[in-house]
Amino acid sequence: MVSNKKTSNDKKPAISFYTKEKVVCPVCRKSFPREDMLSGGGRMIAGELTEELHRVFEPSAKYGVVYPLIYAIGACPNCHAAFLWNDFKTLSPKDAEAILDDEKERKKSVETIFPHYNLSKERTLLDGAAMYYLALLCYEKTSPSFSPTIKKAIISLRLAWLCGDLNKVCPGRNYDYIQQVFYRKSMFFYQQALEYETGRVESIAGVANFGPDIDKNYGYDGVVYLCGLLEYRYGQTENAALRLKKLDEYKRAIARIFGLGKSSKAKPGPLLEHSRNLYDSLTKELKDASEIDFEDD
């Protein structure tokens, strides 16, 4: 079991606390305590921002390695329903009923990947990852008005990051393989969310913070960027023509981000920098493919 918590045999200062006000589960109607991460004191030492817009936090001598991401989600220890914290108060009764009916299957699915997770104690890295997977399965049962697709995209991407963390501390348990699965899930959901938005099938406006991480909101442009990046990194390669077509579409979309960014001081600088790098990578692959086709002719 992977832990970043204080135990009876561990003298490290506390990383999290339980809030005074309990959370009422909208699915089973039972209450449970909310665990949040303590702020300040050198717990969060911000490191680099990756090309996936993921903020890496450096370990400290006092607290060791911390995983702030795992506190952004909640899970009911009674029925194992899980959501982003803000969604506990807005779930519809119809969606709640569907999630309650799926309780056994949901728990079984999560236990196959994150065995022995525990929702009744201070969370560990494994528990946090399990909560995200529970949430992913819960959002599968919610109606379009709840904007579930973009939430599943963000959750899947965060799950990929957490599985990468798990693989570092628990090598040899296939979390590197599972990480790739969640990357591809996130790619599918991000692209589907954009399709639903433009086709007016499902709005993404129900999400207050697009993240994808917890430290900064990169907005709609961040969603477009991640669609392109994930396609470039994890998209299919069997059908070369289809791949090049999709990469060209995302290259054009990334170019539009450049145009907006040059005329607006409100655009986040790091997003523009990563977008330019992605644009260059897409341009190179498309150019290399066209040169190969020319040589074949």
PDB file of C-alpha atoms in Angstrom:
ATOM      1  CA  MET A   1       0.000   0.000   0.000  1.00  0.00           C
ATOM      2  CA  VAL A   2       1.361   3.381  -1.028  1.00  0.00           C
ATOM      3  CA  SER A   3       0.965   6.141   1.542  1.00  0.00           C
ATOM      4  CA  ASN A   4       1.856   9.779   1.834  1.00  0.00           C
ATOM      5  CA  LYS A   5       0.194  10.065   5.258  1.00  0.00           C
ATOM      6  CA  LYS A   6       1.130  10.315   8.870  1.00  0.00           C
ATOM      7  CA  THR A   7       0.659   7.041  10.792  1.00  0.00           C
ATOM      8  CA  SER A   8       1.202   5.972  14.380  1.00  0.00           C
ATOM      9  CA  ASN A   9       4.782   4.991  13.507  1.00  0.00           C
ATOM     10  CA  ASP A  10       5.457   8.000  11.282  1.00  0.00           C
ATOM     11  CA  LYS A  11       6.392  11.301  12.888  1.00  0.00           C
ATOM     12  CA  LYS A  12       5.933  13.380   9.751  1.00  0.00           C
ATOM     13  CA  PRO A  13       3.550  16.343  10.150  1.00  0.00           C
ATOM     14  CA  ALA A  14       0.001  15.951   8.882  1.00  0.00           C
ATOM     15  CA  ILE A  15      -0.709  16.563   5.221  1.00  0.00           C
ATOM     16  CA  SER A  16      -4.511  16.543   5.352  1.00  0.00           C
ATOM     17  CA  PHE A  17      -7.379  17.302   7.714  1.00  0.00           C
ATOM     18  CA  TYR A  18     -11.113  16.599   7.982  1.00  0.00           C
ATOM     19  CA  THR A  19     -13.440  19.558   7.644  1.00  0.00           C
ATOM     20  CA  LYS A  20     -16.018  20.315  10.339  1.00  0.00           C
ATOM     21  CA  GLU A  21     -18.938  20.079   7.927  1.00  0.00           C
ATOM     22  CA  LYS A  22     -19.717  16.589   6.651  1.00  0.00           C
ATOM     23  CA  VAL A  23     -20.721  15.774   3.091  1.00  0.00           C
ATOM     24  CA  VAL A  24     -24.112  14.234   2.327  1.00  0.00           C
ATOM     25  CA  CYS A  25     -23.871  11.614  -0.390  1.00  0.00           C
ATOM     26  CA  PRO A  26     -26.505  12.342  -3.058  1.00  0.00           C
ATOM     27  CA  VAL A  27     -26.699   8.637  -3.918  1.00  0.00           C
ATOM     28  CA  CYS A  28     -27.245   6.838  -0.591  1.00  0.00           C
ATOM     29  CA  ARG A  29     -28.078   9.979   1.470  1.00  0.00           C
ATOM     30  CA  LYS A  30     -25.579   9.109   4.195  1.00  0.00           C
ATOM     31  CA  SER A  31     -23.008  11.612   5.422  1.00  0.00           C
ATOM     32  CA  PHE A  32     -19.242  11.219   5.581  1.00  0.00           C
ATOM     33  CA  PRO A  33     -16.306  13.468   6.523  1.00  0.00           C
ATOM     34  CA  ARG A  34     -14.528  15.472   3.839  1.00  0.00           C
ATOM     35  CA  GLU A  35     -10.747  15.216   3.725  1.00  0.00           C
ATOM     36  CA  ASP A  36      -8.824  18.197   2.387  1.00  0.00           C
ATOM     37  CA  MET A  37      -5.147  18.908   2.029  1.00  0.00           C
ATOM     38  CA  LEU A  38      -3.562  21.358   4.436  1.00  0.00           C
ATOM     39  CA  SER A  39      -2.015  24.375   2.755  1.00  0.00           C
ATOM     40  CA  GLY A  40       1.205  26.196   3.494  1.00  0.00           C
ATOM     41  CA  GLY A  41       4.152  25.071   5.531  1.00  0.00           C
ATOM     42  CA  GLY A  42       6.111  23.937   2.501  1.00  0.00           C
ATOM     43  CA  ARG A  43       3.815  21.018   1.707  1.00  0.00           C
ATOM     44  CA  MET A  44       3.482  21.971  -1.955  1.00  0.00           C
ATOM     45  CA  ILE A  45       6.739  22.856  -3.704  1.00  0.00           C
ATOM     46  CA  ALA A  46       5.753  23.568  -7.291  1.00  0.00           C
ATOM     47  CA  GLY A  47       8.012  22.096  -9.948  1.00  0.00           C
ATOM     48  CA  GLU A  48       7.737  22.012 -13.727  1.00  0.00           C
ATOM     49  CA  LEU A  49       4.576  22.184 -15.801  1.00  0.00           C
ATOM     50  CA  THR A  50       4.619  19.239 -18.210  1.00  0.00           C
ATOM     51  CA  GLU A  51       3.435  19.355 -21.809  1.00  0.00           C
ATOM     52  CA  GLU A  52       0.218  17.731 -20.544  1.00  0.00           C
ATOM     53  CA  LEU A  53      -0.359  20.814 -18.339  1.00  0.00           C
ATOM     54  CA  HIS A  54       0.343  18.715 -15.261  1.00  0.00           C
ATOM     55  CA  ARG A  55       2.022  20.464 -12.356  1.00  0.00           C
ATOM     56  CA  VAL A  56       4.780  18.367 -10.804  1.00  0.00           C
ATOM     57  CA  PHE A  57       5.406  18.931  -7.098  1.00  0.00           C
ATOM     58  CA  GLU A  58       8.842  18.417  -5.612  1.00  0.00           C
ATOM     59  CA  PRO A  59       9.257  16.352  -2.421  1.00  0.00           C
ATOM     60  CA  SER A  60      10.240  18.253   0.699  1.00  0.00           C
ATOM     61  CA  ALA A  61      12.497  17.178   3.524  1.00  0.00           C
ATOM     62  CA  LYS A  62       9.704  17.777   6.029  1.00  0.00           C
ATOM     63  CA  TYR A  63       6.715  16.201   4.276  1.00  0.00           C
ATOM     64  CA  GLY A  64       8.240  13.926   1.666  1.00  0.00           C
ATOM     65  CA  VAL A  65       6.271  13.301  -1.531  1.00  0.00           C
ATOM     66  CA  VAL A  66       2.753  14.699  -1.575  1.00  0.00           C
ATOM     67  CA  TYR A  67      -0.022  14.195  -4.125  1.00  0.00           C
ATOM     68  CA  PRO A  68      -2.333  17.249  -4.036  1.00  0.00           C
ATOM     69  CA  LEU A  69      -4.399  15.848  -6.902  1.00  0.00           C
ATOM     70  CA  ILE A  70      -5.928  13.088  -4.779  1.00  0.00           C
ATOM     71  CA  TYR A  71      -7.752  15.571  -2.534  1.00  0.00           C
ATOM     72  CA  ALA A  72      -9.741  17.146  -5.379  1.00  0.00           C
ATOM     73  CA  ILE A  73     -12.265  14.324  -5.385  1.00  0.00           C
ATOM     74  CA  GLY A  74     -14.561  12.721  -2.846  1.00  0.00           C
ATOM     75  CA  ALA A  75     -15.938   9.206  -2.435  1.00  0.00           C
ATOM     76  CA  CYS A  76     -18.703   7.923  -0.180  1.00  0.00           C
ATOM     77  CA  PRO A  77     -17.435   5.040   2.009  1.00  0.00           C
ATOM     78  CA  ASN A  78     -20.956   3.594   2.171  1.00  0.00           C
ATOM     79  CA  CYS A  79     -22.025   3.251  -1.491  1.00  0.00           C
ATOM     80  CA  HIS A  80     -18.687   4.040  -3.177  1.00  0.00           C
ATOM     81  CA  ALA A  81     -20.130   6.841  -5.272  1.00  0.00           C
ATOM     82  CA  ALA A  82     -17.487   9.416  -6.168  1.00  0.00           C
ATOM     83  CA  PHE A  83     -17.495  12.865  -7.770  1.00  0.00           C
ATOM     84  CA  LEU A  84     -15.586  16.072  -8.007  1.00  0.00           C
ATOM     85  CA  TRP A  85     -16.452  17.851  -4.765  1.00  0.00           C
ATOM     86  CA  ASN A  86     -18.740  20.495  -6.284  1.00  0.00           C
ATOM     87  CA  ASP A  87     -20.933  17.855  -7.901  1.00  0.00           C
ATOM     88  CA  PHE A  88     -22.096  16.297  -4.637  1.00  0.00           C
ATOM     89  CA  LYS A  89     -24.742  19.027  -4.316  1.00  0.00           C
ATOM     90  CA  THR A  90     -26.016  19.065  -7.894  1.00  0.00           C
ATOM     91  CA  LEU A  91     -26.609  15.411  -8.837  1.00  0.00           C
ATOM     92  CA  SER A  92     -30.147  14.714 -10.030  1.00  0.00           C
ATOM     93  CA  PRO A  93     -32.292  12.048  -8.279  1.00  0.00           C
ATOM     94  CA  LYS A  94     -32.546  10.080 -11.536  1.00  0.00           C
ATOM     95  CA  ASP A  95     -28.769   9.948 -11.936  1.00  0.00           C
ATOM     96  CA  ALA A  96     -28.387   9.064  -8.250  1.00  0.00           C
ATOM     97  CA  GLU A  97     -30.691   6.077  -8.669  1.00  0.00           C
ATOM     98  CA  ALA A  98     -28.721   4.762 -11.660  1.00  0.00           C
ATOM     99  CA  ILE A  99     -25.453   5.086  -9.744  1.00  0.00           C
ATOM    100  CA  LEU A 100     -26.864   3.339  -6.673  1.00  0.00           C
ATOM    101  CA  ASP A 101     -28.055   0.415  -8.809  1.00  0.00           C
ATOM    102  CA  ASP A 102     -24.521   0.044 -10.193  1.00  0.00           C
ATOM    103  CA  GLU A 103     -22.788  -0.074  -6.792  1.00  0.00           C
ATOM    104  CA  LYS A 104     -21.621  -3.705  -6.827  1.00  0.00           C
ATOM    105  CA  GLU A 105     -20.283  -3.624 -10.374  1.00  0.00           C
ATOM    106  CA  ARG A 106     -18.542  -0.316  -9.740  1.00  0.00           C
ATOM    107  CA  LYS A 107     -16.712  -1.599  -6.665  1.00  0.00           C
ATOM    108  CA  LYS A 108     -15.749  -4.815  -8.444  1.00  0.00           C
ATOM    109  CA  SER A 109     -14.323  -2.937 -11.435  1.00  0.00           C
ATOM    110  CA  VAL A 110     -12.227  -0.621  -9.278  1.00  0.00           C
ATOM    111  CA  GLU A 111     -10.890  -3.420  -7.079  1.00  0.00           C
ATOM    112  CA  THR A 112      -9.476  -5.215 -10.128  1.00  0.00           C
ATOM    113  CA  ILE A 113      -7.123  -2.281 -10.767  1.00  0.00           C
ATOM    114  CA  PHE A 114      -6.696  -0.749  -7.314  1.00  0.00           C
ATOM    115  CA  PRO A 115      -7.048  -3.691  -4.911  1.00  0.00           C
ATOM    116  CA  HIS A 116      -7.741  -3.180  -1.214  1.00  0.00           C
ATOM    117  CA  TYR A 117      -8.542   0.514  -1.549  1.00  0.00           C
ATOM    118  CA  ASN A 118     -10.045   2.033   1.581  1.00  0.00           C
ATOM    119  CA  LEU A 119     -12.465   4.976   1.756  1.00  0.00           C
ATOM    120  CA  SER A 120     -12.758   5.073   5.543  1.00  0.00           C
ATOM    121  CA  LYS A 121      -9.333   6.412   6.472  1.00  0.00           C
ATOM    122  CA  GLU A 122      -6.859   9.081   5.458  1.00  0.00           C
ATOM    123  CA  ARG A 123      -6.303   8.492   1.778  1.00  0.00           C
ATOM    124  CA  THR A 124      -3.163   7.104   0.210  1.00  0.00           C
ATOM    125  CA  LEU A 125      -2.048   7.475  -3.387  1.00  0.00           C
ATOM    126  CA  LEU A 126      -3.738   4.170  -4.235  1.00  0.00           C
ATOM    127  CA  ASP A 127      -6.959   5.209  -2.473  1.00  0.00           C
ATOM    128  CA  GLY A 128      -6.953   8.508  -4.347  1.00  0.00           C
ATOM    129  CA  ALA A 129      -6.522   6.768  -7.689  1.00  0.00           C
ATOM    130  CA  ALA A 130      -9.354   4.388  -6.799  1.00  0.00           C
ATOM    131  CA  MET A 131     -11.592   7.380  -5.998  1.00  0.00           C
ATOM    132  CA  TYR A 132     -10.926   8.852  -9.422  1.00  0.00           C
ATOM    133  CA  TYR A 133     -11.803   5.572 -11.096  1.00  0.00           C
ATOM    134  CA  LEU A 134     -14.982   5.320  -9.020  1.00  0.00           C
ATOM    135  CA  ALA A 135     -15.837   8.833 -10.188  1.00  0.00           C
ATOM    136  CA  LEU A 136     -15.162   7.943 -13.822  1.00  0.00           C
ATOM    137  CA  LEU A 137     -17.643   5.068 -13.568  1.00  0.00           C
ATOM    138  CA  CYS A 138     -20.181   7.275 -11.777  1.00  0.00           C
ATOM    139  CA  TYR A 139     -20.073   9.964 -14.453  1.00  0.00           C
ATOM    140  CA  GLU A 140     -20.775   7.223 -16.991  1.00  0.00           C
ATOM    141  CA  LYS A 141     -24.240   7.021 -15.410  1.00  0.00           C
ATOM    142  CA  THR A 142     -25.081  10.726 -15.398  1.00  0.00           C
ATOM    143  CA  SER A 143     -27.226  12.652 -17.874  1.00  0.00           C
ATOM    144  CA  PRO A 144     -25.862  15.040 -20.550  1.00  0.00           C
ATOM    145  CA  SER A 145     -27.009  18.073 -18.544  1.00  0.00           C
ATOM    146  CA  PHE A 146     -24.321  17.174 -15.982  1.00  0.00           C
ATOM    147  CA  SER A 147     -21.558  17.686 -18.611  1.00  0.00           C
ATOM    148  CA  PRO A 148     -20.153  14.212 -17.919  1.00  0.00           C
ATOM    149  CA  THR A 149     -17.968  13.828 -21.013  1.00  0.00           C
ATOM    150  CA  ILE A 150     -15.540  16.671 -20.300  1.00  0.00           C
ATOM    151  CA  LYS A 151     -15.422  15.562 -16.654  1.00  0.00           C
ATOM    152  CA  LYS A 152     -14.552  12.023 -17.751  1.00  0.00           C
ATOM    153  CA  ALA A 153     -11.809  13.474 -19.948  1.00  0.00           C
ATOM    154  CA  ILE A 154     -10.227  15.394 -17.073  1.00  0.00           C
ATOM    155  CA  ILE A 155     -10.606  12.479 -14.660  1.00  0.00           C
ATOM    156  CA  SER A 156      -9.078   9.991 -17.128  1.00  0.00           C
ATOM    157  CA  LEU A 157      -6.080  12.260 -17.688  1.00  0.00           C
ATOM    158  CA  ARG A 158      -5.557  12.658 -13.947  1.00  0.00           C
ATOM    159  CA  LEU A 159      -5.847   8.889 -13.561  1.00  0.00           C
ATOM    160  CA  ALA A 160      -3.065   8.472 -16.109  1.00  0.00           C
ATOM    161  CA  TRP A 161      -0.871  10.789 -14.033  1.00  0.00           C
ATOM    162  CA  LEU A 162      -1.703   8.974 -10.795  1.00  0.00           C
ATOM    163  CA  CYS A 163      -0.974   5.591 -12.375  1.00  0.00           C
ATOM    164  CA  GLY A 164       2.396   6.977 -13.415  1.00  0.00           C
ATOM    165  CA  ASP A 165       3.019   7.932  -9.788  1.00  0.00           C
ATOM    166  CA  LEU A 166       1.931   4.473  -8.643  1.00  0.00           C
ATOM    167  CA  ASN A 167       4.285   2.847 -11.128  1.00  0.00           C
ATOM    168  CA  LYS A 168       7.203   4.804  -9.669  1.00  0.00           C
ATOM    169  CA  VAL A 169       6.535   3.626  -6.114  1.00  0.00           C
ATOM    170  CA  CYS A 170       5.105   0.173  -7.006  1.00  0.00           C
ATOM    171  CA  PRO A 171       7.000  -0.972 -10.111  1.00  0.00           C
ATOM    172  CA  GLY A 172       6.144  -4.283 -11.694  1.00  0.00           C
ATOM    173  CA  ARG A 173       2.384  -4.109 -11.040  1.00  0.00           C
ATOM    174  CA  ASN A 174       1.372  -3.023 -14.554  1.00  0.00           C
ATOM    175  CA  TYR A 175       0.490   0.534 -13.589  1.00  0.00           C
ATOM    176  CA  ASP A 176       2.581   1.720 -16.546  1.00  0.00           C
ATOM    177  CA  TYR A 177       0.298  -0.262 -18.864  1.00  0.00           C
ATOM    178  CA  ILE A 178      -2.827   0.997 -17.075  1.00  0.00           C
ATOM    179  CA  GLN A 179      -1.503   4.535 -17.437  1.00  0.00           C
ATOM    180  CA  GLN A 180      -1.496   4.153 -21.221  1.00  0.00           C
ATOM    181  CA  VAL A 181      -5.092   2.896 -21.119  1.00  0.00           C
ATOM    182  CA  PHE A 182      -6.229   5.991 -19.242  1.00  0.00           C
ATOM    183  CA  TYR A 183      -4.290   8.265 -21.599  1.00  0.00           C
ATOM    184  CA  ARG A 184      -6.227   6.800 -24.512  1.00  0.00           C
ATOM    185  CA  LYS A 185      -9.495   7.083 -22.603  1.00  0.00           C
ATOM    186  CA  SER A 186      -8.780  10.743 -21.930  1.00  0.00           C
ATOM    187  CA  MET A 187      -8.017  11.324 -25.619  1.00  0.00           C
ATOM    188  CA  PHE A 188     -11.349   9.760 -26.593  1.00  0.00           C
ATOM    189  CA  PHE A 189     -13.349  11.752 -24.030  1.00  0.00           C
ATOM    190  CA  TYR A 190     -11.628  15.074 -24.775  1.00  0.00           C
ATOM    191  CA  GLN A 191     -12.309  14.719 -28.480  1.00  0.00           C
ATOM    192  CA  GLN A 192     -15.854  13.516 -27.860  1.00  0.00           C
ATOM    193  CA  ALA A 193     -16.488  16.485 -25.544  1.00  0.00           C
ATOM    194  CA  LEU A 194     -15.492  18.908 -28.313  1.00  0.00           C
ATOM    195  CA  GLU A 195     -17.669  17.073 -30.845  1.00  0.00           C
ATOM    196  CA  TYR A 196     -20.627  17.163 -28.468  1.00  0.00           C
ATOM    197  CA  GLU A 197     -20.061  20.864 -27.768  1.00  0.00           C
ATOM    198  CA  THR A 198     -19.904  21.886 -31.427  1.00  0.00           C
ATOM    199  CA  GLY A 199     -22.821  19.579 -32.281  1.00  0.00           C
ATOM    200  CA  ARG A 200     -24.862  20.905 -29.336  1.00  0.00           C
ATOM    201  CA  VAL A 201     -25.295  17.386 -28.002  1.00  0.00           C
ATOM    202  CA  GLU A 202     -23.745  18.155 -24.622  1.00  0.00           C
ATOM    203  CA  SER A 203     -22.398  21.433 -23.299  1.00  0.00           C
ATOM    204  CA  ILE A 204     -19.066  21.711 -21.542  1.00  0.00           C
ATOM    205  CA  ALA A 205     -20.248  24.876 -19.809  1.00  0.00           C
ATOM    206  CA  GLY A 206     -21.180  22.855 -16.733  1.00  0.00           C
ATOM    207  CA  VAL A 207     -17.509  22.636 -15.764  1.00  0.00           C
ATOM    208  CA  ALA A 208     -16.271  25.622 -13.770  1.00  0.00           C
ATOM    209  CA  ASN A 209     -12.587  24.693 -14.047  1.00  0.00           C
ATOM    210  CA  PHE A 210     -11.186  22.871 -17.066  1.00  0.00           C
ATOM    211  CA  GLY A 211      -7.838  22.319 -15.378  1.00  0.00           C
ATOM    212  CA  PRO A 212      -6.667  19.796 -16.338  1.00  0.00           C
ATOM    213  CA  ASP A 213      -4.686  19.948 -13.090  1.00  0.00           C
ATOM    214  CA  ILE A 214      -5.784  21.647  -9.893  1.00  0.00           C
ATOM    215  CA  ASP A 215      -3.423  24.634  -9.934  1.00  0.00           C
ATOM    216  CA  LYS A 216      -4.604  26.555 -13.019  1.00  0.00           C
ATOM    217  CA  ASN A 217      -7.574  26.695 -15.379  1.00  0.00           C
ATOM    218  CA  TYR A 218      -6.452  26.629 -19.012  1.00  0.00           C
ATOM    219  CA  GLY A 219     -10.016  26.931 -20.267  1.00  0.00           C
ATOM    220  CA  TYR A 220     -11.414  25.985 -23.646  1.00  0.00           C
ATOM    221  CA  ASP A 221      -8.086  26.582 -25.405  1.00  0.00           C
ATOM    222  CA  GLY A 222      -6.536  24.057 -23.040  1.00  0.00           C
ATOM    223  CA  VAL A 223      -9.145  21.515 -24.113  1.00  0.00           C
ATOM    224  CA  VAL A 224      -8.335  22.081 -27.797  1.00  0.00           C
ATOM    225  CA  TYR A 225      -4.610  21.831 -27.089  1.00  0.00           C
ATOM    226  CA  LEU A 226      -4.996  18.570 -25.153  1.00  0.00           C
ATOM    227  CA  CYS A 227      -7.089  17.055 -27.930  1.00  0.00           C
ATOM    228  CA  GLY A 228      -4.207  17.666 -30.311  1.00  0.00           C
ATOM    229  CA  LEU A 229      -1.472  16.587 -27.908  1.00  0.00           C
ATOM    230  CA  LEU A 230      -3.202  13.355 -26.906  1.00  0.00           C
ATOM    231  CA  GLU A 231      -3.906  12.515 -30.551  1.00  0.00           C
ATOM    232  CA  TYR A 232      -0.239  13.129 -31.378  1.00  0.00           C
ATOM    233  CA  ARG A 233       1.043  11.079 -28.435  1.00  0.00           C
ATOM    234  CA  TYR A 234      -1.549   8.312 -28.105  1.00  0.00           C
ATOM    235  CA  GLY A 235      -3.661   8.260 -31.257  1.00  0.00           C
ATOM    236  CA  GLN A 236      -3.874   5.221 -33.484  1.00  0.00           C
ATOM    237  CA  THR A 237      -1.090   4.621 -36.005  1.00  0.00           C
ATOM    238  CA  GLU A 238      -2.520   1.715 -38.024  1.00  0.00           C
ATOM    239  CA  ASN A 239      -4.345   3.967 -40.486  1.00  0.00           C
ATOM    240  CA  ALA A 240      -1.697   6.460 -41.574  1.00  0.00           C
ATOM    241  CA  ALA A 241      -4.014   8.525 -43.784  1.00  0.00           C
ATOM    242  CA  LEU A 242      -6.542   8.962 -40.991  1.00  0.00           C
ATOM    243  CA  ARG A 243      -3.812   9.883 -38.522  1.00  0.00           C
ATOM    244  CA  LEU A 244      -2.373  12.556 -40.814  1.00  0.00           C
ATOM    245  CA  LYS A 245      -5.852  13.957 -41.451  1.00  0.00           C
ATOM    246  CA  LYS A 246      -6.535  14.323 -37.736  1.00  0.00           C
ATOM    247  CA  LEU A 247      -3.107  15.772 -37.018  1.00  0.00           C
ATOM    248  CA  ASP A 248      -3.621  18.362 -39.741  1.00  0.00           C
ATOM    249  CA  GLU A 249      -6.989  19.325 -38.239  1.00  0.00           C
ATOM    250  CA  TYR A 250      -5.428  19.814 -34.814  1.00  0.00           C
ATOM    251  CA  LYS A 251      -2.507  21.720 -36.301  1.00  0.00           C
ATOM    252  CA  ARG A 252      -5.010  24.228 -37.715  1.00  0.00           C
ATOM    253  CA  ALA A 253      -6.801  24.422 -34.378  1.00  0.00           C
ATOM    254  CA  ILE A 254      -3.521  25.046 -32.557  1.00  0.00           C
ATOM    255  CA  ALA A 255      -2.699  27.786 -35.068  1.00  0.00           C
ATOM    256  CA  ARG A 256      -5.924  29.547 -34.118  1.00  0.00           C
ATOM    257  CA  ILE A 257      -4.763  29.512 -30.481  1.00  0.00           C
ATOM    258  CA  PHE A 258      -1.609  31.342 -31.610  1.00  0.00           C
ATOM    259  CA  GLY A 259      -3.661  34.059 -33.266  1.00  0.00           C
ATOM    260  CA  LEU A 260      -5.789  34.634 -30.192  1.00  0.00           C
ATOM    261  CA  GLY A 261      -2.792  34.531 -27.884  1.00  0.00           C
ATOM    262  CA  LYS A 262      -0.854  37.236 -29.720  1.00  0.00           C
ATOM    263  CA  SER A 263      -3.687  39.720 -29.339  1.00  0.00           C
ATOM    264  CA  SER A 264      -4.795  38.882 -25.810  1.00  0.00           C
ATOM    265  CA  LYS A 265      -2.832  39.338 -22.627  1.00  0.00           C
ATOM    266  CA  ALA A 266      -5.338  37.087 -20.860  1.00  0.00           C
ATOM    267  CA  LYS A 267      -4.003  33.961 -22.576  1.00  0.00           C
ATOM    268  CA  PRO A 268      -1.850  31.853 -20.225  1.00  0.00           C
ATOM    269  CA  GLY A 269       1.789  32.036 -21.307  1.00  0.00           C
ATOM    270  CA  PRO A 270       2.672  28.391 -20.594  1.00  0.00           C
ATOM    271  CA  LEU A 271      -0.206  27.199 -22.779  1.00  0.00           C
ATOM    272  CA  LEU A 272       1.070  29.270 -25.698  1.00  0.00           C
ATOM    273  CA  GLU A 273       4.585  27.931 -25.258  1.00  0.00           C
ATOM    274  CA  HIS A 274       3.430  24.307 -25.200  1.00  0.00           C
ATOM    275  CA  SER A 275       1.063  24.974 -28.112  1.00  0.00           C
ATOM    276  CA  ARG A 276       3.919  26.285 -30.227  1.00  0.00           C
ATOM    277  CA  ASN A 277       5.976  23.196 -29.428  1.00  0.00           C
ATOM    278  CA  LEU A 278       3.061  20.945 -30.365  1.00  0.00           C
ATOM    279  CA  TYR A 279       2.469  22.931 -33.549  1.00  0.00           C
ATOM    280  CA  ASP A 280       6.107  22.404 -34.537  1.00  0.00           C
ATOM    281  CA  SER A 281       5.867  18.662 -33.816  1.00  0.00           C
ATOM    282  CA  LEU A 282       2.694  18.320 -35.870  1.00  0.00           C
ATOM    283  CA  THR A 283       4.224  20.308 -38.726  1.00  0.00           C
ATOM    284  CA  LYS A 284       7.307  18.089 -38.741  1.00  0.00           C
ATOM    285  CA  GLU A 285       5.349  14.818 -38.829  1.00  0.00           C
ATOM    286  CA  LEU A 286       3.093  16.082 -41.609  1.00  0.00           C
ATOM    287  CA  LYS A 287       6.077  17.343 -43.594  1.00  0.00           C
ATOM    288  CA  ASP A 288       8.013  14.089 -43.129  1.00  0.00           C
ATOM    289  CA  ALA A 289       4.992  12.093 -44.298  1.00  0.00           C
ATOM    290  CA  SER A 290       4.564  14.253 -47.416  1.00  0.00           C
ATOM    291  CA  GLU A 291       8.252  13.832 -48.292  1.00  0.00           C
ATOM    292  CA  ILE A 292       7.964  10.061 -47.985  1.00  0.00           C
ATOM    293  CA  ASP A 293       4.931  10.093 -50.277  1.00  0.00           C
ATOM    294  CA  PHE A 294       6.831  12.238 -52.796  1.00  0.00           C
ATOM    295  CA  GLU A 295       9.802   9.866 -52.776  1.00  0.00           C
ATOM    296  CA  ASP A 296       7.477   6.867 -53.279  1.00  0.00           C
ATOM    297  CA  ASP A 297       5.948   8.568 -56.329  1.00  0.00           C
TER     298      ASP A 297
END
